[in-house]
mmCIF file of C-alpha atoms in Angstrom:
data_model
loop_
_atom_site.group_PDB
_atom_site.id
_atom_site.type_symbol
_atom_site.label_atom_id
_atom_site.label_comp_id
_atom_site.label_asym_id
_atom_site.label_seq_id
_atom_site.Cartn_x
_atom_site.Cartn_y
_atom_site.Cartn_z
ATOM 1 C CA MET A 1 56.695 150.775 65.693
ATOM 2 C CA THR A 2 60.099 152.389 66.127
ATOM 3 C CA GLN A 3 61.534 154.412 68.952
ATOM 4 C CA LEU A 4 64.802 156.286 68.400
ATOM 5 C CA GLY A 5 65.721 153.974 65.505
ATOM 6 C CA ARG A 6 64.908 150.790 67.430
ATOM 7 C CA LEU A 7 62.084 148.342 66.862
ATOM 8 C CA VAL A 8 59.654 148.208 69.751
ATOM 9 C CA PRO A 9 57.330 145.204 70.081
ATOM 10 C CA THR A 10 53.621 146.004 70.017
ATOM 11 C CA SER A 11 52.309 142.474 70.571
ATOM 12 C CA ARG A 12 53.775 139.236 71.835
ATOM 13 C CA TYR A 13 52.387 135.698 71.722
ATOM 14 C CA LYS A 14 53.330 132.401 73.325
ATOM 15 C CA TYR A 15 52.859 129.016 71.724
ATOM 16 C CA ASN A 16 52.288 125.844 73.695
ATOM 17 C CA THR A 17 54.831 123.032 73.878
ATOM 18 C CA ASN A 18 53.008 120.889 71.308
ATOM 19 C CA THR A 19 55.583 122.202 68.829
ATOM 20 C CA PRO A 20 58.937 122.054 70.640
ATOM 21 C CA LEU A 21 62.250 123.264 69.186
ATOM 22 C CA VAL A 22 60.637 125.409 66.493
ATOM 23 C CA GLU A 23 62.692 126.400 63.450
ATOM 24 C CA GLY A 24 60.142 126.769 60.653
ATOM 25 C CA MET A 25 57.185 129.152 60.634
ATOM 26 C CA ALA A 26 54.761 130.234 57.917
ATOM 27 C CA TYR A 27 51.677 132.467 57.918
ATOM 28 C CA ILE A 28 48.847 131.272 55.664
ATOM 29 C CA PRO A 29 46.225 133.982 55.082
ATOM 30 C CA SER A 30 44.315 131.978 52.459
ATOM 31 C CA PRO A 31 40.872 130.565 53.286
ATOM 32 C CA ASN A 32 41.618 127.812 50.732
ATOM 33 C CA CYS A 33 43.834 125.992 53.239
ATOM 34 C CA PHE A 34 42.229 126.662 56.614
ATOM 35 C CA ALA A 35 38.978 128.242 57.784
ATOM 36 C CA ARG A 36 40.836 131.206 59.292
ATOM 37 C CA PRO A 37 44.236 132.801 58.742
ATOM 38 C CA THR A 38 46.707 130.354 60.246
ATOM 39 C CA LEU A 39 50.244 130.247 61.604
ATOM 40 C CA VAL A 40 52.042 126.932 60.980
ATOM 41 C CA LEU A 41 55.000 125.981 63.180
ATOM 42 C CA ALA A 42 57.428 123.115 62.554
ATOM 43 C CA GLY A 43 59.798 121.832 65.188
ATOM 44 C CA LEU A 44 61.407 118.730 66.628
ATOM 45 C CA ALA A 45 60.082 116.584 69.465
ATOM 46 C CA SER A 46 62.418 115.172 72.126
ATOM 47 C CA ASP A 47 62.970 112.063 69.950
ATOM 48 C CA TYR A 48 63.984 114.383 67.055
ATOM 49 C CA SER A 49 60.885 113.546 65.024
ATOM 50 C CA LEU A 50 59.077 116.279 63.126
ATOM 51 C CA ARG A 51 56.142 118.018 64.858
ATOM 52 C CA MET A 52 53.883 120.491 63.089
ATOM 53 C CA ASN A 53 50.953 122.420 64.527
ATOM 54 C CA THR A 54 48.595 125.126 63.347
ATOM 55 C CA TYR A 55 47.444 128.175 65.274
ATOM 56 C CA ASP A 56 44.562 130.522 64.440
ATOM 57 C CA PHE A 57 46.353 133.809 63.938
ATOM 58 C CA PRO A 58 45.912 136.497 64.863
ATOM 59 C CA PRO A 59 43.739 135.430 67.774
ATOM 60 C CA PRO A 60 40.794 137.613 68.790
ATOM 61 C CA GLY A 61 41.749 140.521 71.037
ATOM 62 C CA ASN A 62 45.055 142.107 71.870
ATOM 63 C CA SER A 63 48.180 140.358 73.161
ATOM 64 C CA PRO A 64 50.190 142.884 75.156
ATOM 65 C CA VAL A 65 53.937 142.555 75.404
ATOM 66 C CA GLU A 66 53.811 142.427 79.214
ATOM 67 C CA ASN A 67 51.230 139.610 79.402
ATOM 68 C CA PRO A 68 51.299 137.625 76.125
ATOM 69 C CA VAL A 69 48.391 135.465 75.036
ATOM 70 C CA THR A 70 49.143 131.743 74.582
ATOM 71 C CA LEU A 71 48.034 130.570 71.160
ATOM 72 C CA THR A 72 45.828 127.468 70.952
ATOM 73 C CA SER A 73 47.139 124.794 68.634
ATOM 74 C CA ALA A 74 45.609 122.159 66.431
ATOM 75 C CA GLY A 75 47.658 119.188 65.335
ATOM 76 C CA LEU A 76 48.796 118.759 61.783
ATOM 77 C CA ASN A 77 49.711 115.379 60.304
ATOM 78 C CA HIS A 78 53.442 115.937 60.018
ATOM 79 C CA ASN A 79 53.884 112.513 58.389
ATOM 80 C CA ILE A 80 52.327 113.926 55.204
ATOM 81 C CA PHE A 81 55.196 116.396 54.921
ATOM 82 C CA SER A 82 58.104 114.160 55.961
ATOM 83 C CA ARG A 83 57.183 110.836 54.340
ATOM 84 C CA ASP A 84 59.982 108.963 52.586
ATOM 85 C CA LEU A 85 62.674 111.340 53.836
ATOM 86 C CA GLY A 86 64.633 108.634 55.636
ATOM 87 C CA PHE A 87 66.795 111.277 57.323
ATOM 88 C CA SER A 88 66.994 111.932 61.025
ATOM 89 C CA PRO A 89 66.218 114.428 62.307
ATOM 90 C CA GLN A 90 63.544 115.391 59.775
ATOM 91 C CA LYS A 91 63.981 119.054 60.547
ATOM 92 C CA VAL A 92 62.221 121.897 58.756
ATOM 93 C CA ALA A 93 64.722 124.759 58.716
ATOM 94 C CA ALA A 94 62.420 127.205 56.915
ATOM 95 C CA MET A 95 58.847 127.485 55.618
ATOM 96 C CA GLN A 96 56.998 129.870 53.354
ATOM 97 C CA TYR A 97 53.474 130.131 51.973
ATOM 98 C CA PHE A 98 53.813 131.480 48.435
ATOM 99 C CA ASP A 99 51.408 131.541 45.473
ATOM 100 C CA GLY A 100 49.001 129.140 47.176
ATOM 101 C CA LEU A 101 51.623 126.539 48.099
ATOM 102 C CA LEU A 102 53.359 125.710 51.379
ATOM 103 C CA TYR A 103 57.114 125.303 50.904
ATOM 104 C CA LEU A 104 59.238 123.445 53.469
ATOM 105 C CA LEU A 105 63.037 123.437 53.444
ATOM 106 C CA PHE A 106 64.334 120.186 54.994
ATOM 107 C CA ASP A 107 67.977 120.992 55.656
ATOM 108 C CA ASN A 108 69.151 117.496 56.664
ATOM 109 C CA ALA A 109 67.475 115.973 53.588
ATOM 110 C CA MET A 110 68.738 118.862 51.405
ATOM 111 C CA LEU A 111 65.273 119.328 49.885
ATOM 112 C CA ILE A 112 62.546 121.875 49.363
ATOM 113 C CA ARG A 113 59.076 120.375 49.139
ATOM 114 C CA ALA A 114 55.963 122.208 47.906
ATOM 115 C CA PHE A 115 52.462 121.192 49.075
ATOM 116 C CA ASP A 116 49.043 122.243 47.849
ATOM 117 C CA SER A 117 46.066 123.023 50.104
ATOM 118 C CA ASP A 118 45.019 119.334 50.137
ATOM 119 C CA GLY A 119 48.413 118.239 51.501
ATOM 120 C CA ASN A 120 49.632 116.802 48.200
ATOM 121 C CA MET A 121 53.336 117.154 47.542
ATOM 122 C CA ILE A 122 53.502 118.692 44.092
ATOM 123 C CA GLN A 123 57.228 119.340 43.847
ATOM 124 C CA GLU A 124 60.464 118.206 45.459
ATOM 125 C CA THR A 125 63.638 120.133 44.679
ATOM 126 C CA LYS A 126 67.122 118.941 45.630
ATOM 127 C CA LEU A 127 69.192 121.778 47.104
ATOM 128 C CA PRO A 128 72.602 122.640 45.667
ATOM 129 C CA VAL A 129 75.862 121.852 47.451
ATOM 130 C CA ALA A 130 77.468 125.186 48.268
ATOM 131 C CA VAL A 131 80.511 123.902 50.146
ATOM 132 C CA GLU A 132 81.467 120.224 50.518
ATOM 133 C CA GLY A 133 80.918 119.128 54.108
ATOM 134 C CA PHE A 134 78.362 121.880 54.763
ATOM 135 C CA GLU A 135 75.632 120.733 52.372
ATOM 136 C CA LYS A 136 73.112 120.319 55.214
ATOM 137 C CA GLN A 137 73.516 123.895 56.426
ATOM 138 C CA TRP A 138 70.781 125.596 54.357
ATOM 139 C CA GLU A 139 68.797 127.375 57.068
ATOM 140 C CA GLY A 140 66.604 129.899 55.274
ATOM 141 C CA MET A 141 64.653 130.439 52.077
ATOM 142 C CA GLU A 142 62.420 133.056 50.522
ATOM 143 C CA LEU A 143 60.642 133.012 47.180
ATOM 144 C CA GLN A 144 60.170 136.452 45.632
ATOM 145 C CA ARG A 145 58.696 137.851 42.430
ATOM 146 C CA LYS A 146 60.797 140.716 41.102
ATOM 147 C CA ASP A 147 60.405 142.448 37.743
ATOM 148 C CA GLY A 148 58.520 139.442 36.336
ATOM 149 C CA ASP A 149 61.143 136.924 37.493
ATOM 150 C CA LEU A 150 60.864 134.351 40.278
ATOM 151 C CA ILE A 151 63.846 134.444 42.637
ATOM 152 C CA LEU A 152 64.736 131.880 45.311
ATOM 153 C CA HIS A 153 66.895 133.276 48.116
ATOM 154 C CA LEU A 154 68.736 130.637 50.158
ATOM 155 C CA ALA A 155 70.693 131.285 53.360
ATOM 156 C CA LEU A 156 73.593 129.014 54.257
ATOM 157 C CA ASP A 157 74.519 128.867 57.943
ATOM 158 C CA SER A 158 78.151 127.736 57.650
ATOM 159 C CA PRO A 159 80.086 129.210 55.983
ATOM 160 C CA PRO A 160 77.702 132.180 55.917
ATOM 161 C CA GLN A 161 76.346 132.786 52.424
ATOM 162 C CA VAL A 162 73.171 134.041 50.767
ATOM 163 C CA TRP A 163 72.336 132.770 47.304
ATOM 164 C CA SER A 164 69.760 134.402 45.051
ATOM 165 C CA LEU A 165 68.786 132.173 42.143
ATOM 166 C CA LYS A 166 66.625 133.185 39.201
ATOM 167 C CA LEU A 167 64.357 130.184 38.718
ATOM 168 C CA GLU A 168 63.434 128.685 35.374
ATOM 169 C CA SER A 169 59.762 128.295 34.456
ATOM 170 C CA VAL A 170 58.502 124.771 33.767
ATOM 171 C CA GLN A 171 55.142 123.100 33.239
ATOM 172 C CA GLY A 172 53.718 121.142 36.174
ATOM 173 C CA GLY A 173 54.682 120.975 39.813
ATOM 174 C CA ALA A 174 55.192 124.389 41.394
ATOM 175 C CA GLY A 175 56.057 125.798 37.964
ATOM 176 C CA TRP A 176 59.797 126.276 38.481
ATOM 177 C CA LYS A 177 63.140 124.546 38.664
ATOM 178 C CA LEU A 178 66.649 125.530 39.731
ATOM 179 C CA PRO A 179 68.933 126.911 37.042
ATOM 180 C CA PRO A 180 71.685 124.584 35.710
ATOM 181 C CA CYS A 181 74.342 126.382 37.777
ATOM 182 C CA ALA A 182 72.629 125.141 40.988
ATOM 183 C CA THR A 183 71.973 121.517 40.025
#
């Protein structure tokens, strides 16, 4: 809803502290992954370990801006997603559910991982180095189909940059790889 060219919130929700320091969020509408449409949040606990939780979303009823509803969480085995990373903190900077897969961008590990609905990692993609010394600054990603092509948009925090890469089709995994200019 807009009012005089400004966005006006129509609903607001709170999440509990089971997922502190949230950076990554993805909405999964598919009944293949969860029984109901689900919001997945990824954040860091006080010891900087990865925490991931799921929330039925949207919850039944309205959540007014003045008195937001607190979403009820269910734990998610975050170790499935962060195994063998060896980096600390194991932070998820961005997440997206796309074409039936959950993608997680681990900025400190400089990786994007793709998981199927059973929690199997089906692809791991090393992120490019945009600027030496700032290689762990990828903070956003978005996969997009456009005119028959698959595009990966990456946002670099410092120095500020947005990359849009036309991905190459491959057999297996998530079905794509980075072009040679980004490897």
